[in-house]
Coordinates of C-alpha atoms in Angstrom, one line a residue:
M79 CA -42.8 15.2 -80.1
D80 CA -44.2 17.7 -78.1
K81 CA -43.5 18.5 -74.9
M82 CA -46.5 17.3 -73.1
T83 CA -46.4 19.0 -70.2
S84 CA -45.1 22.9 -69.0
D85 CA -42.9 22.0 -65.6
C86 CA -41.4 18.8 -67.8
P87 CA -37.9 19.8 -68.0
Y88 CA -36.7 17.0 -71.9
P89 CA -38.9 17.3 -74.8
G90 CA -41.2 14.6 -75.9
C91 CA -40.9 13.5 -72.1
F92 CA -41.7 9.3 -72.0
F93 CA -43.3 9.4 -68.6
C94 CA -45.6 11.9 -70.1
V95 CA -46.6 10.4 -72.4
M96 CA -47.2 6.9 -70.2
K97 CA -49.7 9.3 -67.4
E98 CA -51.7 10.1 -71.2
G99 CA -55.6 9.3 -70.3
N100 CA -56.7 8.3 -73.7
P101 CA -55.7 4.8 -74.8
G102 CA -55.4 5.8 -78.1
K103 CA -53.6 8.9 -77.5
R104 CA -51.5 7.1 -75.2
R105 CA -50.5 4.1 -77.3
T106 CA -49.9 7.0 -80.5
G107 CA -47.4 8.9 -78.3
I108 CA -45.6 5.5 -76.7
L109 CA -45.4 4.8 -80.7
K110 CA -43.7 7.3 -82.2
F111 CA -41.4 7.5 -78.8
F112 CA -40.2 4.1 -80.0
R113 CA -39.2 5.5 -83.5
E114 CA -37.9 8.4 -82.5
L115 CA -36.0 7.8 -79.7
P116 CA -32.4 6.1 -81.3
S117 CA -32.2 9.2 -84.0
Q118 CA -32.3 12.0 -81.0
D119 CA -29.5 13.3 -79.1
D120 CA -31.0 14.8 -76.6
D121 CA -29.8 14.7 -72.8
G122 CA -31.6 12.9 -70.5
Q123 CA -32.6 10.0 -72.6
V124 CA -31.2 7.4 -69.7
L125 CA -34.5 8.1 -67.9
P126 CA -36.5 6.8 -69.6
I127 CA -34.8 4.2 -70.8
S128 CA -34.0 3.2 -66.5
G129 CA -37.7 3.3 -66.4
L130 CA -38.3 1.0 -69.6
W131 CA -36.4 -1.0 -67.4
N132 CA -37.7 -1.5 -64.4
T133 CA -41.1 -2.1 -66.2
A134 CA -39.8 -4.8 -67.7
M135 CA -37.9 -6.2 -64.8
A136 CA -41.7 -6.0 -62.9
H137 CA -43.7 -7.0 -66.0
P138 CA -42.1 -9.6 -68.2
N139 CA -45.2 -10.8 -69.6
D140 CA -47.0 -7.3 -70.4
P141 CA -47.3 -7.3 -74.2
E142 CA -48.0 -3.2 -74.5
F143 CA -44.9 -1.8 -75.8
I144 CA -44.0 -5.2 -77.9
D145 CA -46.0 -4.4 -80.1
L146 CA -45.3 -1.1 -80.1
G147 CA -41.6 -1.3 -81.5
I148 CA -39.9 -1.6 -78.0
F149 CA -37.3 -4.3 -79.4
E150 CA -36.5 -2.5 -82.6
C151 CA -35.8 0.6 -80.4
M152 CA -33.5 -1.0 -78.2
A153 CA -31.2 -2.8 -80.9
A154 CA -31.5 0.5 -82.3
L155 CA -29.8 1.7 -79.2
I156 CA -27.2 -1.2 -78.8
W157 CA -26.3 -0.2 -82.6
K158 CA -25.8 3.6 -81.9
G159 CA -24.0 2.9 -78.6
L160 CA -21.6 0.4 -81.1
K161 CA -21.6 2.8 -83.6
N162 CA -21.3 6.3 -82.1
R163 CA -19.0 6.4 -79.3
R164 CA -18.6 10.2 -78.9
W165 CA -23.0 10.4 -78.4
L166 CA -22.2 7.3 -76.0
S167 CA -19.6 9.2 -73.7
H168 CA -21.8 11.9 -73.9
D169 CA -24.5 12.9 -70.6
Q170 CA -25.2 9.1 -68.9
N171 CA -25.5 7.4 -72.8
I172 CA -23.0 5.1 -72.0
Y173 CA -25.3 3.3 -69.8
I174 CA -28.7 3.0 -72.6
P175 CA -26.7 -0.4 -74.3
Y176 CA -26.7 -2.2 -71.0
Y177 CA -30.6 -1.5 -70.1
A178 CA -31.2 -1.9 -73.4
A179 CA -30.0 -5.2 -73.7
H180 CA -31.2 -5.9 -70.3
I181 CA -35.1 -5.0 -71.6
I182 CA -34.6 -7.4 -74.3
G183 CA -33.7 -10.4 -71.8
S184 CA -36.6 -9.3 -69.6
Y185 CA -39.4 -9.3 -72.4
T186 CA -38.0 -12.3 -74.0
M187 CA -37.1 -14.9 -71.0
N188 CA -41.0 -16.4 -70.3
L189 CA -42.5 -16.0 -73.5
E190 CA -42.1 -17.8 -77.1
E191 CA -44.0 -15.2 -79.0
F192 CA -42.2 -12.0 -77.6
A193 CA -38.7 -14.0 -78.4
E194 CA -40.1 -13.8 -82.0
S195 CA -40.9 -10.9 -81.8
A196 CA -37.5 -9.3 -81.0
V197 CA -35.8 -12.0 -83.4
H198 CA -38.2 -10.0 -86.2
A199 CA -37.2 -7.2 -84.6
G200 CA -33.1 -7.8 -85.3
V201 CA -32.3 -7.4 -81.7
I202 CA -30.0 -10.6 -82.1
P203 CA -26.7 -9.1 -84.2
P204 CA -26.2 -6.3 -82.2
L205 CA -26.5 -8.4 -79.1
V206 CA -23.7 -10.9 -80.9
E207 CA -22.1 -7.8 -80.7
L208 CA -21.8 -6.9 -77.3
L209 CA -21.0 -11.0 -76.6
R210 CA -18.5 -10.2 -78.7
G211 CA -17.3 -7.5 -76.2
R212 CA -17.6 -4.6 -78.0
L213 CA -18.0 -2.7 -75.0
T214 CA -17.4 -4.0 -71.6
W215 CA -18.0 -7.5 -69.3
V216 CA -21.3 -5.7 -68.1
E217 CA -22.8 -5.2 -70.9
Q218 CA -21.4 -9.4 -72.0
R219 CA -23.3 -10.3 -69.1
V220 CA -27.2 -8.7 -70.0
A221 CA -26.1 -9.9 -73.6
V222 CA -25.3 -13.2 -73.4
R223 CA -28.7 -13.4 -70.9
A224 CA -30.8 -12.3 -73.4
L225 CA -29.6 -14.5 -76.4
G226 CA -29.5 -17.7 -73.8
H227 CA -33.4 -16.2 -73.2
L228 CA -33.5 -16.3 -76.8
A229 CA -32.2 -20.0 -77.9
T230 CA -34.6 -21.7 -75.1
Y231 CA -37.3 -21.3 -77.7
A232 CA -38.1 -24.0 -80.7
S233 CA -38.3 -21.6 -83.3
T234 CA -35.9 -18.6 -81.8
F235 CA -33.1 -20.8 -81.9
P236 CA -32.1 -21.4 -85.3
A237 CA -31.9 -17.1 -85.6
V238 CA -29.6 -17.5 -82.5
A239 CA -27.3 -20.3 -83.6
S240 CA -27.4 -19.0 -87.6
H241 CA -24.6 -16.7 -85.9
G242 CA -22.1 -19.6 -85.7
E243 CA -20.0 -17.8 -83.3
V244 CA -22.3 -17.6 -80.1
L245 CA -21.5 -20.7 -79.1
E246 CA -17.1 -20.3 -79.7
L247 CA -18.3 -17.0 -77.5
A248 CA -20.2 -18.5 -75.1
I249 CA -18.3 -21.1 -74.4
Q250 CA -14.9 -18.7 -74.4
L251 CA -16.6 -16.1 -72.0
A252 CA -17.9 -19.4 -69.7
S253 CA -14.4 -19.9 -69.3
S254 CA -12.8 -16.7 -69.3
S255 CA -15.7 -14.7 -67.6
L256 CA -14.0 -14.9 -63.7
E257 CA -10.9 -13.5 -64.8
I258 CA -12.6 -11.1 -67.1
V259 CA -14.4 -9.8 -63.9
Y260 CA -11.5 -10.3 -61.5
S261 CA -8.3 -7.7 -63.9
H262 CA -11.2 -5.5 -65.2
F263 CA -13.1 -4.9 -62.2
Y264 CA -12.5 -6.7 -58.4
Q265 CA -8.8 -6.3 -58.4
Y266 CA -7.5 -3.0 -59.0
V267 CA -10.2 -0.7 -56.4
D268 CA -8.5 2.9 -58.8
R269 CA -9.4 1.7 -62.1
R270 CA -12.9 0.9 -61.7
L271 CA -15.4 2.3 -64.2
S272 CA -18.2 4.6 -62.4
Y273 CA -20.9 3.5 -64.3
H274 CA -19.7 -0.1 -63.5
C275 CA -20.3 0.5 -59.9
D276 CA -23.3 2.3 -60.2
L277 CA -25.1 -0.6 -62.0
L278 CA -24.0 -2.8 -59.3
T279 CA -25.2 -1.1 -55.8
R280 CA -28.1 1.6 -57.6
G281 CA -25.5 3.9 -56.0
M282 CA -26.1 2.8 -53.0
G283 CA -23.1 1.1 -51.9
G284 CA -19.1 1.6 -50.4
V285 CA -16.1 -0.5 -52.0
E286 CA -17.3 -3.5 -50.3
M287 CA -20.8 -3.8 -51.6
E288 CA -19.4 -3.2 -55.3
S289 CA -16.5 -6.2 -54.8
R290 CA -19.7 -8.4 -53.3
K291 CA -21.8 -7.6 -56.0
A292 CA -18.8 -8.5 -58.7
E293 CA -18.6 -11.3 -57.2
E294 CA -22.4 -12.0 -57.8
W295 CA -22.8 -10.7 -61.2
A296 CA -19.3 -12.7 -62.3
S297 CA -20.9 -15.9 -60.9
Q298 CA -24.1 -15.1 -63.3
L299 CA -21.9 -14.1 -66.1
Q300 CA -20.3 -17.9 -66.5
C301 CA -24.2 -19.1 -65.1
W302 CA -25.8 -17.4 -68.1
S303 CA -23.1 -18.0 -71.1
L304 CA -23.4 -21.8 -69.0
Q305 CA -27.3 -21.4 -70.5
L306 CA -27.0 -20.4 -73.5
I307 CA -25.0 -23.0 -74.6
N308 CA -27.2 -25.8 -72.7
C309 CA -29.3 -24.7 -75.2
F310 CA -26.9 -26.1 -78.4
A311 CA -26.1 -29.0 -76.4
F312 CA -29.5 -30.6 -76.9
K313 CA -28.5 -30.6 -80.4
P314 CA -26.2 -33.3 -81.5
D315 CA -24.7 -31.4 -84.4
F316 CA -23.0 -28.8 -81.5
L317 CA -21.8 -31.7 -79.3
P318 CA -18.1 -31.8 -81.3
D319 CA -17.8 -27.9 -80.9
I320 CA -18.7 -27.8 -77.4
C321 CA -17.1 -31.3 -76.2
K322 CA -13.6 -30.5 -76.8
P323 CA -11.2 -31.5 -73.6
E324 CA -9.7 -28.6 -72.5
F325 CA -13.5 -27.4 -71.8
L326 CA -15.5 -30.0 -70.6
V327 CA -12.6 -30.5 -67.5
K328 CA -13.4 -27.0 -66.6
L329 CA -17.1 -27.9 -66.3
P330 CA -17.7 -30.1 -62.8
G331 CA -16.5 -27.0 -61.4
M332 CA -17.9 -23.8 -62.6
W333 CA -20.5 -23.7 -59.8
G334 CA -21.4 -20.2 -60.1
G335 CA -19.6 -19.4 -56.9
L336 CA -22.8 -21.6 -54.7
V337 CA -25.2 -19.2 -55.8
N338 CA -27.8 -18.9 -59.2
E339 CA -29.6 -22.2 -57.9
N340 CA -31.7 -22.2 -61.1
S341 CA -28.6 -21.9 -63.4
P342 CA -27.5 -25.6 -64.5
A343 CA -24.4 -24.9 -63.6
G344 CA -21.3 -27.1 -65.5
I345 CA -22.9 -29.5 -63.6
G346 CA -26.2 -29.5 -65.4
L347 CA -24.3 -28.7 -69.5
L348 CA -22.8 -32.0 -68.2
R349 CA -26.2 -33.4 -67.8
T350 CA -27.6 -32.3 -71.3
I351 CA -24.2 -33.4 -72.7
C352 CA -24.7 -37.2 -71.7
Q353 CA -27.9 -37.0 -72.8
H354 CA -26.5 -38.0 -76.0
K355 CA -24.2 -40.3 -77.1
L356 CA -22.2 -38.0 -79.3
G357 CA -21.9 -36.3 -75.3
R358 CA -20.9 -39.5 -73.8
G359 CA -17.5 -39.9 -75.1
P360 CA -16.1 -37.7 -74.7
V361 CA -16.9 -37.2 -71.0
A362 CA -16.0 -40.9 -70.4
S363 CA -12.7 -40.6 -71.9
C364 CA -11.8 -37.3 -69.7
P365 CA -11.0 -39.1 -65.9
G366 CA -10.7 -36.2 -64.0
I367 CA -14.6 -35.1 -65.0
V368 CA -15.4 -38.6 -63.9
E369 CA -13.7 -38.6 -60.5
A370 CA -15.9 -35.0 -60.2
L371 CA -19.0 -36.1 -61.4
C372 CA -19.0 -38.7 -58.4
N373 CA -18.1 -36.3 -55.8
I374 CA -21.2 -34.3 -56.7
A375 CA -23.4 -37.7 -56.6
R376 CA -21.9 -37.9 -53.1
S377 CA -22.8 -33.9 -52.1
S378 CA -25.7 -32.7 -50.1
D379 CA -25.8 -30.0 -53.1
D380 CA -28.7 -29.0 -55.2
W381 CA -27.0 -30.4 -58.2
Q382 CA -26.5 -34.2 -56.8
Y383 CA -29.0 -35.7 -58.8
M384 CA -28.0 -34.2 -61.5
A385 CA -24.3 -36.3 -60.9
I386 CA -26.2 -39.5 -60.4
D387 CA -28.3 -39.0 -63.5
C388 CA -24.7 -38.7 -65.7
L389 CA -23.1 -41.6 -63.7
L390 CA -25.9 -43.5 -64.3
W391 CA -26.5 -42.9 -68.2
L392 CA -22.4 -43.4 -69.1
L393 CA -22.8 -47.1 -67.4
Q394 CA -25.6 -47.8 -69.4
D395 CA -24.4 -46.9 -72.3
P396 CA -21.6 -49.8 -73.8
S397 CA -19.5 -47.5 -75.2
T398 CA -18.3 -45.7 -72.2
C399 CA -19.6 -48.4 -69.3
Q400 CA -16.2 -49.8 -69.4
K401 CA -14.1 -46.6 -68.8
V402 CA -16.5 -45.4 -65.8
I403 CA -17.2 -48.2 -63.9
D404 CA -14.8 -48.6 -61.3
K405 CA -14.8 -45.3 -60.4
A406 CA -18.9 -45.1 -60.9
V407 CA -19.9 -47.9 -59.2
P408 CA -18.3 -47.2 -56.0
A409 CA -19.9 -44.1 -55.7
L410 CA -23.3 -45.1 -56.5
I411 CA -23.0 -48.3 -54.0
D412 CA -22.6 -46.0 -51.4
L413 CA -25.6 -43.6 -52.8
A414 CA -27.9 -47.2 -52.7
D415 CA -29.8 -46.3 -49.9
I416 CA -31.2 -43.0 -50.5
S417 CA -34.8 -43.1 -51.3
T418 CA -36.4 -39.9 -51.9
L419 CA -34.0 -36.9 -53.7
G420 CA -36.3 -33.9 -54.9
D421 CA -38.0 -35.2 -57.7
H422 CA -36.6 -38.6 -58.0
K423 CA -38.4 -41.8 -56.6
K424 CA -37.3 -44.8 -55.8
L425 CA -33.5 -43.5 -56.6
G426 CA -32.1 -46.0 -55.2
D427 CA -33.6 -48.7 -56.7
S428 CA -32.8 -47.2 -60.0
I429 CA -29.3 -46.9 -58.9
V430 CA -29.0 -50.9 -58.2
S431 CA -31.1 -52.0 -61.3
V432 CA -28.4 -50.1 -63.4
I433 CA -25.5 -51.0 -61.7
Q434 CA -27.0 -55.0 -62.3
E435 CA -27.9 -54.5 -65.6
A436 CA -23.5 -53.0 -66.3
V437 CA -22.7 -56.0 -64.2
Q438 CA -25.0 -58.5 -66.2
S439 CA -24.9 -57.1 -69.8
Q440 CA -21.5 -57.1 -69.8
G441 CA -19.2 -60.2 -69.4
T442 CA -15.8 -58.3 -70.5
V443 CA -16.7 -55.8 -67.7
R444 CA -16.8 -57.5 -64.6
N445 CA -13.4 -58.9 -65.8
S446 CA -12.1 -55.4 -66.5
I447 CA -12.6 -54.2 -62.9
S448 CA -10.6 -53.8 -60.1
S449 CA -11.8 -56.7 -56.8
R450 CA -12.1 -53.9 -54.3
T451 CA -14.8 -53.0 -56.7
K452 CA -16.3 -56.4 -57.2
E453 CA -16.4 -57.0 -53.7
Q454 CA -18.7 -53.8 -53.5
I455 CA -20.7 -55.0 -56.4
D456 CA -21.5 -58.7 -54.5
E457 CA -21.8 -56.7 -51.3
L458 CA -24.3 -55.0 -52.9
L459 CA -26.5 -57.5 -54.8
S460 CA -26.4 -59.8 -51.6
S461 CA -27.7 -56.8 -49.4
R462 CA -30.5 -56.9 -52.2
Q463 CA -31.3 -60.9 -51.4
R464 CA -30.6 -60.2 -47.7
L465 CA -33.4 -57.3 -47.9
K466 CA -35.8 -59.9 -49.4
W467 CA -35.1 -62.6 -46.9
E468 CA -35.4 -60.1 -44.0
K469 CA -39.1 -59.4 -45.4
N470 CA -39.7 -63.6 -44.6
T471 CA -38.5 -63.5 -41.3
P472 CA -40.1 -63.0 -38.2
K473 CA -39.6 -59.8 -36.5
E474 CA -39.3 -61.3 -33.2
D475 CA -35.6 -62.8 -34.9
L476 CA -34.9 -59.1 -36.7
H477 CA -35.5 -57.8 -32.6
I478 CA -32.9 -60.6 -31.3
K479 CA -30.3 -58.9 -34.1
Q480 CA -31.0 -56.1 -34.0
A481 CA -30.3 -56.5 -30.1
A482 CA -27.2 -58.1 -31.1
A483 CA -26.2 -55.2 -33.5
L484 CA -26.6 -52.9 -30.3
V485 CA -24.2 -54.6 -27.8
V486 CA -21.8 -54.8 -30.6
K487 CA -22.5 -51.3 -31.6
L488 CA -21.5 -50.7 -27.8
E489 CA -18.1 -52.5 -27.6
G490 CA -16.9 -50.5 -30.4
N491 CA -18.2 -47.4 -28.7
S492 CA -16.0 -48.7 -25.5
L493 CA -12.7 -49.4 -27.9
F494 CA -13.2 -46.1 -29.3
S495 CA -13.4 -44.5 -25.5
S496 CA -10.4 -46.6 -25.0
G497 CA -8.6 -45.1 -28.1
N498 CA -8.6 -48.7 -30.0
I499 CA -9.9 -46.7 -33.0
A500 CA -9.4 -49.5 -35.5
G501 CA -11.4 -51.9 -33.3
A502 CA -14.0 -49.7 -33.1
A503 CA -14.4 -49.2 -36.9
A504 CA -14.3 -53.6 -36.9
K505 CA -17.3 -53.5 -34.7
Y506 CA -19.4 -51.0 -36.1
S507 CA -18.9 -53.1 -39.1
E508 CA -19.9 -56.5 -37.2
A509 CA -22.7 -54.7 -35.9
L510 CA -23.7 -53.3 -39.4
T511 CA -23.7 -57.1 -40.8
L512 CA -26.0 -58.1 -37.4
C513 CA -28.3 -54.9 -37.8
P514 CA -31.8 -55.9 -40.3
L515 CA -31.5 -53.2 -43.4
K516 CA -34.8 -51.7 -42.2
S517 CA -33.8 -51.1 -38.8
K518 CA -32.4 -47.0 -41.5
K519 CA -31.7 -45.0 -37.8
E520 CA -30.0 -48.1 -36.3
R521 CA -27.6 -48.3 -39.3
V522 CA -27.3 -44.3 -39.8
V523 CA -25.7 -44.0 -36.0
L524 CA -23.2 -47.0 -37.1
Y525 CA -22.4 -46.1 -40.3
S526 CA -21.4 -42.0 -39.1
N527 CA -19.7 -43.9 -36.0
R528 CA -18.0 -45.3 -38.4
S529 CA -17.4 -42.8 -40.3
Q530 CA -15.7 -40.8 -37.2
C531 CA -13.0 -43.5 -36.5
H532 CA -11.7 -43.3 -40.3
L533 CA -11.4 -40.0 -39.7
L534 CA -9.4 -40.4 -36.9
L535 CA -7.3 -44.0 -38.6
Q536 CA -6.6 -41.3 -41.9
Q537 CA -8.7 -43.0 -44.4
P538 CA -11.2 -39.6 -45.7
L539 CA -12.6 -41.7 -48.8
A540 CA -14.3 -44.4 -46.4
A541 CA -15.0 -41.4 -44.0
I542 CA -16.8 -40.1 -47.0
S543 CA -18.7 -43.1 -47.9
D544 CA -19.9 -44.0 -44.2
A545 CA -20.7 -40.6 -43.6
T546 CA -22.4 -40.5 -47.6
R547 CA -23.9 -44.1 -46.6
A548 CA -25.5 -42.5 -43.1
L549 CA -27.2 -39.1 -45.1
C550 CA -28.6 -41.0 -47.8
L551 CA -30.1 -43.8 -45.2
H552 CA -31.9 -40.3 -43.4
N553 CA -35.1 -38.9 -42.9
P554 CA -35.3 -36.6 -44.4
P555 CA -32.0 -37.7 -47.0
N556 CA -28.7 -35.8 -46.2
R557 CA -29.8 -33.7 -43.4
H558 CA -27.7 -36.1 -40.6
A559 CA -25.5 -33.4 -38.8
K560 CA -22.9 -35.4 -37.6
S561 CA -22.1 -37.1 -40.8
L562 CA -22.6 -33.8 -42.5
W563 CA -19.8 -33.1 -39.9
R564 CA -17.4 -35.5 -40.6
R565 CA -17.8 -35.6 -44.8
A566 CA -17.0 -32.0 -44.3
Q567 CA -13.8 -32.7 -42.8
A568 CA -13.2 -35.6 -44.9
Y569 CA -13.4 -33.7 -47.7
D570 CA -10.6 -30.9 -46.1
M571 CA -8.2 -33.5 -45.8
L572 CA -8.6 -34.6 -49.3
G573 CA -8.2 -30.7 -50.7
L574 CA -11.9 -30.9 -52.0
A575 CA -12.5 -27.2 -50.4
K576 CA -16.4 -26.5 -52.3
E577 CA -17.5 -29.8 -51.4
S578 CA -16.0 -29.3 -47.6
L579 CA -18.4 -25.7 -47.1
L580 CA -21.1 -27.1 -48.4
D581 CA -21.2 -30.0 -45.8
A582 CA -19.7 -27.5 -43.3
I583 CA -23.0 -25.2 -44.0
L584 CA -25.7 -27.7 -43.8
F585 CA -23.8 -28.6 -40.6
I586 CA -24.6 -25.3 -39.1
N587 CA -28.0 -25.2 -39.8
E588 CA -28.5 -28.7 -39.2
C589 CA -27.2 -27.8 -35.3
S590 CA -29.5 -24.6 -35.2
Q591 CA -32.8 -26.1 -36.3
S592 CA -31.8 -29.3 -33.8
N593 CA -33.3 -30.2 -30.9
D594 CA -30.4 -33.1 -29.7
P595 CA -29.0 -30.6 -26.9
D596 CA -24.6 -31.6 -28.0
L597 CA -26.2 -29.7 -31.5
S598 CA -28.2 -27.4 -31.4
L599 CA -26.4 -23.7 -31.2
R600 CA -25.3 -22.2 -28.2
Q601 CA -26.8 -18.8 -28.2
N602 CA -27.2 -19.0 -31.6
K603 CA -23.3 -18.6 -31.9
V604 CA -21.5 -21.2 -34.3
P605 CA -19.0 -23.4 -32.5
D606 CA -15.6 -22.3 -33.2
Y607 CA -14.3 -25.4 -34.7
A608 CA -17.3 -25.2 -37.3
E609 CA -16.4 -21.0 -37.9
R610 CA -13.3 -22.5 -38.6
L611 CA -13.8 -24.8 -41.2
V612 CA -15.5 -22.6 -43.2
K613 CA -13.7 -19.3 -43.5
K614 CA -11.3 -21.9 -44.4
Q615 CA -13.2 -23.2 -46.8
M616 CA -14.3 -20.2 -48.0
R617 CA -11.2 -18.4 -48.6
A618 CA -10.2 -21.8 -50.5
A619 CA -13.2 -21.9 -52.8
W620 CA -13.5 -18.3 -53.2
L621 CA -14.7 -17.7 -56.4
F622 CA -11.8 -15.4 -57.5
R623 CA -9.0 -17.3 -56.4
E624 CA -7.6 -19.0 -59.5
A625 CA -8.1 -15.4 -61.0
A626 CA -6.0 -13.8 -58.0
I627 CA -3.2 -16.4 -58.1
K628 CA -2.6 -16.1 -61.6
R629 CA -2.3 -12.5 -61.4
G630 CA -0.4 -12.3 -58.7
G631 CA -2.1 -13.2 -55.6
V632 CA -3.5 -9.6 -55.7
H633 CA -7.3 -9.4 -54.1
S634 CA -9.3 -6.2 -53.2
E635 CA -11.0 -5.7 -49.5
G636 CA -13.7 -8.0 -50.5
N637 CA -15.1 -11.1 -47.6
A638 CA -12.5 -13.4 -49.0
G639 CA -9.4 -13.1 -47.3
D640 CA -6.2 -14.5 -48.3
V641 CA -5.8 -16.6 -51.9
Y642 CA -3.0 -18.2 -49.6
G643 CA -4.9 -19.7 -47.4
Q644 CA -3.5 -16.8 -44.2
D645 CA -6.0 -17.4 -41.1
A646 CA -8.9 -14.9 -41.6
D647 CA -9.7 -12.3 -38.6
D648 CA -11.4 -13.2 -35.2
S649 CA -14.5 -11.5 -36.3
E650 CA -17.5 -14.0 -35.3
W651 CA -18.5 -15.3 -39.0
E652 CA -22.5 -14.1 -39.1
T653 CA -24.4 -17.2 -40.2
A654 CA -28.4 -18.0 -41.1
S655 CA -28.0 -20.0 -37.8
E656 CA -26.8 -16.4 -35.7
S657 CA -29.3 -13.5 -37.9
D658 CA -32.1 -15.6 -39.3
V659 CA -33.1 -18.2 -36.6
G660 CA -34.9 -18.1 -33.6
N661 CA -34.6 -19.5 -30.0
N662 CA -38.0 -21.3 -31.2
G663 CA -36.1 -23.7 -34.3
R664 CA -37.3 -26.9 -34.3
G665 CA -36.3 -29.5 -35.8
E666 CA -37.1 -33.3 -36.9
E667 CA -35.4 -35.1 -33.8
D668 CA -33.5 -38.4 -34.1
D669 CA -35.4 -40.2 -31.6
D670 CA -33.6 -43.1 -31.9
E671 CA -29.6 -42.0 -32.0
D672 CA -27.8 -41.6 -28.2
N673 CA -29.0 -38.6 -27.2
D674 CA -26.7 -38.3 -24.4
S675 CA -24.1 -37.7 -26.6
E676 CA -21.0 -34.7 -25.4
W677 CA -19.1 -32.4 -28.0
K678 CA -15.6 -32.3 -25.8
N679 CA -12.7 -30.7 -26.2
E680 CA -10.4 -32.6 -28.0
D681 CA -8.0 -31.0 -26.2
N682 CA -8.7 -32.4 -23.5
R683 CA -8.3 -36.3 -25.0
K684 CA -5.2 -35.3 -27.6
D685 CA -3.3 -38.8 -25.6
K686 CA -5.5 -41.1 -26.4
Y687 CA -6.0 -40.8 -30.3
D688 CA -2.5 -40.5 -31.6
K689 CA -3.1 -42.0 -34.6
A690 CA -5.3 -38.7 -35.3
S691 CA -2.5 -35.4 -36.6
T692 CA -1.8 -32.5 -34.4
K693 CA -3.5 -30.0 -36.9
D694 CA -6.3 -32.5 -37.1
R695 CA -7.5 -32.7 -33.8
N696 CA -7.0 -28.5 -33.5
H697 CA -9.3 -28.2 -36.7
G698 CA -12.2 -29.7 -35.2
Y699 CA -11.6 -33.6 -36.9
G700 CA -13.2 -36.6 -33.7
V701 CA -15.1 -33.8 -31.5
L702 CA -17.9 -35.3 -31.5
L703 CA -17.4 -38.5 -29.1
A704 CA -20.0 -39.8 -26.6
E705 CA -20.5 -42.6 -24.5
D706 CA -23.3 -44.3 -26.8
D707 CA -23.0 -43.0 -29.9
I708 CA -20.0 -41.0 -31.0

């Protein structure tokens, strides 16, 4: 191509072509550029490719380059990088396969017709080669992203699936991606490839920024692998390859590092699998998966509804119901009072209906479940009958019952303050039997108070159950600060770091917006006990924790902390509440909650609560004491 301007340093400069004012000449110049670029060995080729990358990111739905051969050009450049290592190592050509695969992924993520053009241009074979790891994990990341987009559409999925190794490679990558990034980049600072560092930070960061971005990219590598597998999971023919126990058991832990909220993550893939009868059997046969689904269903994260869907489908299937009912029902009963969750309306009613149908349709099931689960089911069904009765009960009678419940609650608070924790829990239980079911704010307080008692009595499962019930009754759901904190502590007792971390962060966020003087963050400073718990769980839930332990516990100077749990430094942990929330940040006020509670120093009361361990007190267990609402 002829040089377009006298001062342009590169013959056939793409940027000069783009400045052409005549549309016909411009189109002809672009077409020629795409045809000739793969065969050229001139320096400076990475510049137009990076320009195309920026254009594709900014305007992924623009059809201009599609008909002019951009997909053919990008596929040819990837092949060139794979086959010609001399060219790849020259100048800055090492960047080109990455940019080329990224461009393909960007132009195929929204429009099916673009994806069809890409398939016809032959992009899949070179992308599969990158997926196999022919270059590095950085190119794998963009290859699996592009293939995931191509597999999304009905018209192009068969072309992806025709490469039989794609699914197997995606499963391997989802399982090993964190270890790959840790061992090939994060672990050894002095061995990091310079072009990886440049891509991660765009030349604007030091070692710490590189480490932080590596965690983000590792998360994306895993999440995009799961997205690709998810496309296959919708097809029953591929479920036997996906539903292998060694892979299924890892899925609940694939959270994506608490980022990539638009990714299905492991729980999203499990949800897809559970939609098929062929998938539900293997899931139900892994007790660890069912237990993990119960934990996620009780949690307050973005994937809560996915776990609930999985449990409901497993209960509705006669072939899996008996296997999961003893674990699934207690978790779902805790969620029976939730009304709306995202787009799910009357979710609690759906949960109750499924549980009732599961018990009524299978006589053998009721004989196989534990007595405790039977009691919980009977209590649930009785509460529904009680709700119907209350609808026909005069308001005066309900007010009397509510007043009686208040008296009993105050007795419980008095017992709590005197150190009789078991007695207080019994009183809160009694108050719950009296309190009308429609008095949701009062029941939130009672469940939350009883959860606190269970914490001090070292009964974390019961504490989680009550805190979850309080959070479901609260309006809006999952936003009751004290219950979030109590459940965070209970999860900590059980070693469930991610669940504890999520609740602790949500607790801090709620405090930052609360009108309650006991909860609001003084001078926007996170309470010490909350900061300690968050730091502890961030270390325990660190994305590379397992990989680091497997490889000797070596970690870089990122923000993850010591993988063996040594204390983090004393620097203040910055949160959104400190940096983003102003003094005028307000939230919904719980008018019916007792607002005279105090956040007292636990050390001043240590002699009162012999049943709470010293370790627990030092970590903030039981900090929410009060004269009325504990």
